[in-house]
Coordinates of C-alpha atoms in Angstrom, one line a residue:
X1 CA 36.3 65.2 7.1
X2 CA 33.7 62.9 7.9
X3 CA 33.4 61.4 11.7
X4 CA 34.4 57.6 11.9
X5 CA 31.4 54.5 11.6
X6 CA 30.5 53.8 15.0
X7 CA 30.6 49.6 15.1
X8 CA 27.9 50.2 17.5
X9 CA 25.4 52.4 15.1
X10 CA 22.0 52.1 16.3
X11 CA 22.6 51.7 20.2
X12 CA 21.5 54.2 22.6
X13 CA 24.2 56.1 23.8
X14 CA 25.4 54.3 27.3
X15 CA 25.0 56.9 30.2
X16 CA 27.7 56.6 32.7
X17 CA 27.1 55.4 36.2
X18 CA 26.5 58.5 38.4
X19 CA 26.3 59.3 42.4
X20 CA 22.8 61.2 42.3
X21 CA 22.1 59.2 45.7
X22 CA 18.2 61.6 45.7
X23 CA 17.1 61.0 42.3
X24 CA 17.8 57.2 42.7
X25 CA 15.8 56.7 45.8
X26 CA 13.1 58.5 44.3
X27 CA 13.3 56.3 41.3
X28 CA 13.4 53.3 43.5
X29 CA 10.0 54.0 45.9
X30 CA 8.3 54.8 42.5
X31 CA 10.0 51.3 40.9
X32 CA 8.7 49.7 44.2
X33 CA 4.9 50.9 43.8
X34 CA 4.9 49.6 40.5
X35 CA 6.4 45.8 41.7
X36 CA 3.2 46.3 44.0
X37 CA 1.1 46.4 41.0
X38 CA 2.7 43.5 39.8
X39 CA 2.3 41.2 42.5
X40 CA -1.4 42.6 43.2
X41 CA -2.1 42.0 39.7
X42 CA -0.5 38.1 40.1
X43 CA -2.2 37.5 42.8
X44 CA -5.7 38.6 41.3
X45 CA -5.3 36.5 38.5
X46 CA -4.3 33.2 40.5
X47 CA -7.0 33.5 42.9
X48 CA -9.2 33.6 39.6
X49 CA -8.2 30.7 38.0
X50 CA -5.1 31.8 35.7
X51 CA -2.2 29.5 35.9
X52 CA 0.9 31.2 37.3
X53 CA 2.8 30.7 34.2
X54 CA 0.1 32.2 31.8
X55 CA 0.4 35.0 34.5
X56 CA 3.8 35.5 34.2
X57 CA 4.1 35.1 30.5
X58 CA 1.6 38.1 30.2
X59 CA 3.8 39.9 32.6
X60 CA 7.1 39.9 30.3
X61 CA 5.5 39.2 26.9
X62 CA 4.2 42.8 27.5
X63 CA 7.6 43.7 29.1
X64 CA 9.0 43.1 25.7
X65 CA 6.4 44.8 23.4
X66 CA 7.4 47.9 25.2
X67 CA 10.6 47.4 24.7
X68 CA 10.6 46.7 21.2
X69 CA 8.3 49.9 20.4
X70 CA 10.2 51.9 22.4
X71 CA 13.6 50.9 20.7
X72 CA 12.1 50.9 17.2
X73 CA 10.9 54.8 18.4
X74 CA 14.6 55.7 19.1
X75 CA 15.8 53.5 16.4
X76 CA 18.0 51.6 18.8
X77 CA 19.6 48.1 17.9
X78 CA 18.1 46.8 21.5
X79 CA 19.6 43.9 21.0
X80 CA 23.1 44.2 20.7
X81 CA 25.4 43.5 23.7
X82 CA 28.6 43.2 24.7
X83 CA 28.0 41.1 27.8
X84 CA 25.4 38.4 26.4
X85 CA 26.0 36.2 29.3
X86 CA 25.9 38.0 32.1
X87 CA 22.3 39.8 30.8
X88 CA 21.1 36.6 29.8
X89 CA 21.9 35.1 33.4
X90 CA 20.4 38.6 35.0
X91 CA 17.4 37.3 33.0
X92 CA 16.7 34.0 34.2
X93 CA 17.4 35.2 37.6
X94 CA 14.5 37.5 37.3
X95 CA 12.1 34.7 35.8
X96 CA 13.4 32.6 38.7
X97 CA 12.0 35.3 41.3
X98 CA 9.3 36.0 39.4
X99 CA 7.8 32.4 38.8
X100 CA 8.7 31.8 42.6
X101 CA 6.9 34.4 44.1
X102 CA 3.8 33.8 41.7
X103 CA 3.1 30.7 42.7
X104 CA 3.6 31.8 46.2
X105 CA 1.4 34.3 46.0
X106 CA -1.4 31.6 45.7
X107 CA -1.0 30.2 48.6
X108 CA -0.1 33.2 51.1
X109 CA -0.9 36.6 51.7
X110 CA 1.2 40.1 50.1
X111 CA 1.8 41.0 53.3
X112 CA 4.0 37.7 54.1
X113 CA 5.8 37.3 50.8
X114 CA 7.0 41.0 51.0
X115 CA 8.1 40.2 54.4
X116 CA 9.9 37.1 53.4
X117 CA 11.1 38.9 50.0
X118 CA 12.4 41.4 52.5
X119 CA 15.4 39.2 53.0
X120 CA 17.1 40.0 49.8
X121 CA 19.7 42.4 51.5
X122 CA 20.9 39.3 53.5
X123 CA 21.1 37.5 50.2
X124 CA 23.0 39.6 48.3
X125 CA 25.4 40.2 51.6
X126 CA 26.1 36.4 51.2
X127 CA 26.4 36.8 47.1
X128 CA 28.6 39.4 47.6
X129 CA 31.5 37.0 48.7
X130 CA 31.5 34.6 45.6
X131 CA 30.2 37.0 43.3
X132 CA 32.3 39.9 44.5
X133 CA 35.0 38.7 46.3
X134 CA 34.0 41.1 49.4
X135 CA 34.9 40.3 52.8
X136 CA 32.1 40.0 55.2
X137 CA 33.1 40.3 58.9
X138 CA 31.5 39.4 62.2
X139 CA 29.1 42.2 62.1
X140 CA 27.1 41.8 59.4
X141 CA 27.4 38.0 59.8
X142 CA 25.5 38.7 63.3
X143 CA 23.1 40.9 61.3
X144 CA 22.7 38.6 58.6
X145 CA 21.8 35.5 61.4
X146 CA 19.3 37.9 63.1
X147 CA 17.7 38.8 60.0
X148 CA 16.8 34.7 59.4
X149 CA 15.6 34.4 62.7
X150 CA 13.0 37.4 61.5
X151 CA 11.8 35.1 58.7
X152 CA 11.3 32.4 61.2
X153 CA 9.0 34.6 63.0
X154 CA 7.1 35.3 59.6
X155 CA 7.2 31.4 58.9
X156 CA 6.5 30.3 62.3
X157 CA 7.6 26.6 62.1
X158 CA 7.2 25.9 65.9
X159 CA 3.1 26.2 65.3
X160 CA 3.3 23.2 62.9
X161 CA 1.6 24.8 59.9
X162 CA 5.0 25.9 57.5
X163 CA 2.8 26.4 54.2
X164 CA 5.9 25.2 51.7
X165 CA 5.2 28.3 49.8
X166 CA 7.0 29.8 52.0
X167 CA 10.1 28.0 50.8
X168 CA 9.1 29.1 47.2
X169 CA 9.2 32.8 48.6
X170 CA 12.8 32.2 49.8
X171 CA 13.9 31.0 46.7
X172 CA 12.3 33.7 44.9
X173 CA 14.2 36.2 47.3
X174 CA 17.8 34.4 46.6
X175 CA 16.4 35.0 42.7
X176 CA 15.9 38.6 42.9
X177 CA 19.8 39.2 45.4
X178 CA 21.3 37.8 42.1
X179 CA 19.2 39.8 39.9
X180 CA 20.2 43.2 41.8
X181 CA 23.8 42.3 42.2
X182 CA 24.3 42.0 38.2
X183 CA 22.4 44.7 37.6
X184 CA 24.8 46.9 39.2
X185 CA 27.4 44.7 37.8
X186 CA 26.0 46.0 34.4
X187 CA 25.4 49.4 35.3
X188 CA 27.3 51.5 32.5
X189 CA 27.9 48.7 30.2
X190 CA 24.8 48.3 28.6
X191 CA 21.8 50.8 27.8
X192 CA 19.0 50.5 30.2
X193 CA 16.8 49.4 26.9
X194 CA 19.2 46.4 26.5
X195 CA 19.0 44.9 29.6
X196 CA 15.1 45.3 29.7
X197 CA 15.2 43.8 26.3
X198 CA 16.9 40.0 27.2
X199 CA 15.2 40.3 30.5
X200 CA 12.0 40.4 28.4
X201 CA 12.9 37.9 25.7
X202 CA 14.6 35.6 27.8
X203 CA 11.6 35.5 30.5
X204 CA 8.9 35.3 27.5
X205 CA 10.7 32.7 25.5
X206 CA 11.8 30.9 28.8
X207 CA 7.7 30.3 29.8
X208 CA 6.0 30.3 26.8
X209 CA 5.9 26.4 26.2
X210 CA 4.4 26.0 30.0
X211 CA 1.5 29.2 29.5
X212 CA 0.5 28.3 25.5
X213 CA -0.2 24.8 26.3
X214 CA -2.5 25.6 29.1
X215 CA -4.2 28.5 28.2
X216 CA -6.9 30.3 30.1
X217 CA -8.8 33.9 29.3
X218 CA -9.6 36.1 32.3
X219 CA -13.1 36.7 33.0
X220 CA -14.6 39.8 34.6
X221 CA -13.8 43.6 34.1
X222 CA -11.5 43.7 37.0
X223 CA -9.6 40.3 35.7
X224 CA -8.9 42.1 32.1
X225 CA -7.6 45.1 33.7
X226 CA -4.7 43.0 35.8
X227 CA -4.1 41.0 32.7
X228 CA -3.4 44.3 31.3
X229 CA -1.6 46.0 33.5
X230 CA 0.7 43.3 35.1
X231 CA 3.3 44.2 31.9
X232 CA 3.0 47.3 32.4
X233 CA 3.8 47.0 36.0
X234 CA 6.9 45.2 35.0
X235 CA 8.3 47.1 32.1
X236 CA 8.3 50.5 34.3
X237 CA 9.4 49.0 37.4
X238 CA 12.4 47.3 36.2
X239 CA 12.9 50.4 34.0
X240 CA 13.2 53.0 36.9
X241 CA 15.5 50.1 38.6
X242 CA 17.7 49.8 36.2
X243 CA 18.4 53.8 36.2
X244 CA 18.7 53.9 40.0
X245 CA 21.2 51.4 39.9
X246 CA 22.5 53.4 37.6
X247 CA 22.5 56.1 40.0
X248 CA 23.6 54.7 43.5
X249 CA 24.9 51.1 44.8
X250 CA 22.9 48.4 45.2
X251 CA 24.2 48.8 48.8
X252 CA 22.7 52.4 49.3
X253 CA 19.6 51.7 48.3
X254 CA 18.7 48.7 49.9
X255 CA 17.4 49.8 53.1
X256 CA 14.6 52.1 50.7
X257 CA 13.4 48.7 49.6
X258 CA 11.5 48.3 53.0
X259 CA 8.9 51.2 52.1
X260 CA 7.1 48.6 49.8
X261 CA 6.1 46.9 52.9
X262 CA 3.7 49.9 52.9
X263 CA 2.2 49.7 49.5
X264 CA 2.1 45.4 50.0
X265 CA 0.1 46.0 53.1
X266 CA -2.0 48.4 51.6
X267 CA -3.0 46.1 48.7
X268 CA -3.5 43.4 50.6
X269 CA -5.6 45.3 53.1
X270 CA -7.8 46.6 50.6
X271 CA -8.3 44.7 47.9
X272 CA -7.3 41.2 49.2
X273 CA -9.1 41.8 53.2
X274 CA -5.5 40.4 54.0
X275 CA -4.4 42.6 57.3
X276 CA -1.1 41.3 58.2
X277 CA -1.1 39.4 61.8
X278 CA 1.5 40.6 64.6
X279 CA 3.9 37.6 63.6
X280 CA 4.3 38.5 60.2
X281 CA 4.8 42.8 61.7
X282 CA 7.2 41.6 64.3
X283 CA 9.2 39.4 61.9
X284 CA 9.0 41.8 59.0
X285 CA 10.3 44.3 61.4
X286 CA 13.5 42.3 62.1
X287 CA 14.4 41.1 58.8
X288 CA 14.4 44.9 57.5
X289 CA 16.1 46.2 60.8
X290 CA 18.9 43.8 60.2
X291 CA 19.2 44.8 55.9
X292 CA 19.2 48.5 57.0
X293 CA 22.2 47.3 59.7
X294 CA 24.2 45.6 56.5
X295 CA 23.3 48.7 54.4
X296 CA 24.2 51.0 57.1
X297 CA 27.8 48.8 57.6
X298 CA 28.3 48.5 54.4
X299 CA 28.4 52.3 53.7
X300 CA 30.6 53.3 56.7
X301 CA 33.1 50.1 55.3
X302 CA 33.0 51.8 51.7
X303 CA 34.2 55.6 53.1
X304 CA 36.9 53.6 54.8
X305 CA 40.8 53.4 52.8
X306 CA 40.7 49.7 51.9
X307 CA 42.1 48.1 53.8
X308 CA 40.4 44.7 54.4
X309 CA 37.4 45.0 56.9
X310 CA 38.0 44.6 60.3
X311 CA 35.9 42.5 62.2

C-alpha cells in the first residue's frame, strides 16, 4: 500500500514546541554574541562611510543566500507557508529594528543602544495586551514605569544634549518586542528555515531600491571582513533564536537577554575605545532590573490556575 501525497512535499518536517528551558538559554547567549557581531560590524561600516541601508541590505541579502543553500541542501520548499501574513509582518518588524538601530548606531555608542535596546521586555509586556489579550496588573505596570525612568538615565534629557538617535534606538526596540512576540506566536507552525526565509526576502527586497541606488564598496581589510561577516552574523543569530523560541517562552528567556550588555561593552571597549560612562551603567542597570522583575512575574503568574491576575 503506498503512503498518502503529503500536500506539503518538500517542507522540512515542523518540530514541535518543547520545554528544554537549558538548551534554549544556551541557544540564546550564543544568538546574542552573534547580534554583537552584527551591530559591531554595522557600526564599522557606518563610521567608514557605508550608508546604513547598503549596510543592512548586505546584512539580509546574505541572510537569504544561506537560506536558500541550505534549503536547496535539504531539498526544502523554504517558501511555502501557511501563515504568509503573520511571517511577512515578523519580517518588516525585523527590518524596522534593524534599519533603526543602524542608523543609531552612527551617532551613539554600543554600549548606549544595547542599554536602550534593553527595554524590549517592557515593550513586549505592553504588546502582550493587544497582541495577546493578557492582563497586566499593578506590578508589572510599576516595573514597566521604573524601567522608562532607566532609559531616561541612559538618555539624560535634563543635560540638554538628547542626541535624537536615541529616539531611533526606541523605535528600533518597539521593532524587535513585535518581532519576538510573533516569533513565538509562530513557534510550531512554520520550520525554522521558513521563517528565516521571508525574514530574509522580505528585508532584502524591502531595502534594495534605497542601497542599489547609492552604492558604496568598503575599503580596507578590516572593512571587507564586516561586509562579510555582518550576514553571517544575522543568519545564525536569528537561526539559534528562532529554535530557543522554539524551546522556551519569550517570557523565560527574556531576562538572559541582558548578558549581551557584556559582549556590547566589550566591543565597544575594544574595538570602538567606547567605555560606557556611569549614566549609561546606572540606567542600563535599571531597565534590565525591571525586565528580569516582569520576567520573574510573569513566570510565577503562568504556574498559577488561571484565574485572571490579581493585582
Amino acid at each position: 500500500m503506498t503512503a498518502p501525497v503529503s500536500l506539503a512535499r518538500g517542507r522540512a518536517s515542523l518540530p514541535p514546541v518543547e520545554d528544554r528551558i537549558l538548551p534554549a538559554i544556551g541557544l540564546l547567549l550564543l544568538a546574542l554574541l552573534a547580534f554583537t557581531g552584527i551591530d559591531t560590524c554595522a557600526k564599522w561600516l557606518v563610521l567608514h562611510g557605508l550608508p546604513a541601508t547598503e549596510a543592512a541590505f548586505v546584512r539580509y541579502a546574505v541572510h537569504l543566500a544561506v537560506v536558500c543553500a541550505v534549503g536547496f541542501a535539504g531539498a526544502e520548499r523554504v517558501w511555502v507557508t501557511a501563515n504568509l501574513g503573520a511571517v511577512s509582518v515578523r519580517a518588516v518588524a525585523l527590518l524596522g529594528s534593524t534599519l533603526l538601530n543602524f542608523a543609531a548606531l552612527s551617532f551613539l555608542p554600543l554600549t548606549m543602544t544595547a542599554a536602550i535596546m534593553f527595554s524590549a521586555p517592557l515593550w513586549i509586556c505592553l504588546l502582550s495586551i493587544p497582541l495577546l489579550g493578557e492582563k497586566v496588573g499593578r506590578r508589572r505596570w510599576a516595573a514597566m514605569a521604573v524601567g522608562f525612568c532607566g532609559i531616561l538615565v541612559v538618555a539624560r534629557p535634563w543635560t540638554g544634549h538628547l542626541h535624537p538617535a536615541i529616539l531611533l534606538s526606541l523605535a528600533a526596540a518597539l521593532c524587535a518586542s513585535l518581532y519576538a512576540i510573533l516569533t513565538r506566536m509562530l513557534a510550531g507552525r512554520d520550520p525554522t528555515n521558513t521563517q528565516q526565509f521571508y525574514a530574509g526576502l522580505v528585508a532584502t527586497l524591502g531595502v534594495a531600491p534605497f542601497a542599489l541606488g547609492d552604492w558604496t564598496w568598503p575599503t580596507g581589510g578590516a572593512s571587507w571582513l564586516a561586509f562579510a561577516a555582518i550576514g553571517l552574523f544575522g543568519w545564525s543569530g536569528h537561526q539559534l533564536v528562532t529554535i530557543a523560541h522554539r524551546f522556551a517562552p519569550a517570557s523565560t528567556l527574556a531576562p538572559f537577554n541582558y548578558a549581551q550588555i557584556v559582549y556590547m561593552t566589550a566591543s565597544s571597549w575594544l574595538i570602538f575605545a567606547q567605555p560606557p560612562d556611569r549614566w549609561v551603567i546606572i540606567g542600563a542597570g535599571v531597565v534590565a532590573a525591571s525586565g528580569l522583575y516582569i520576567g520573574l512575574r510573569e513566570r510565577a503568574l503562568a504556574r498559577r490556575p488561571t484565574r485572571g491576575e490579581r493585582p
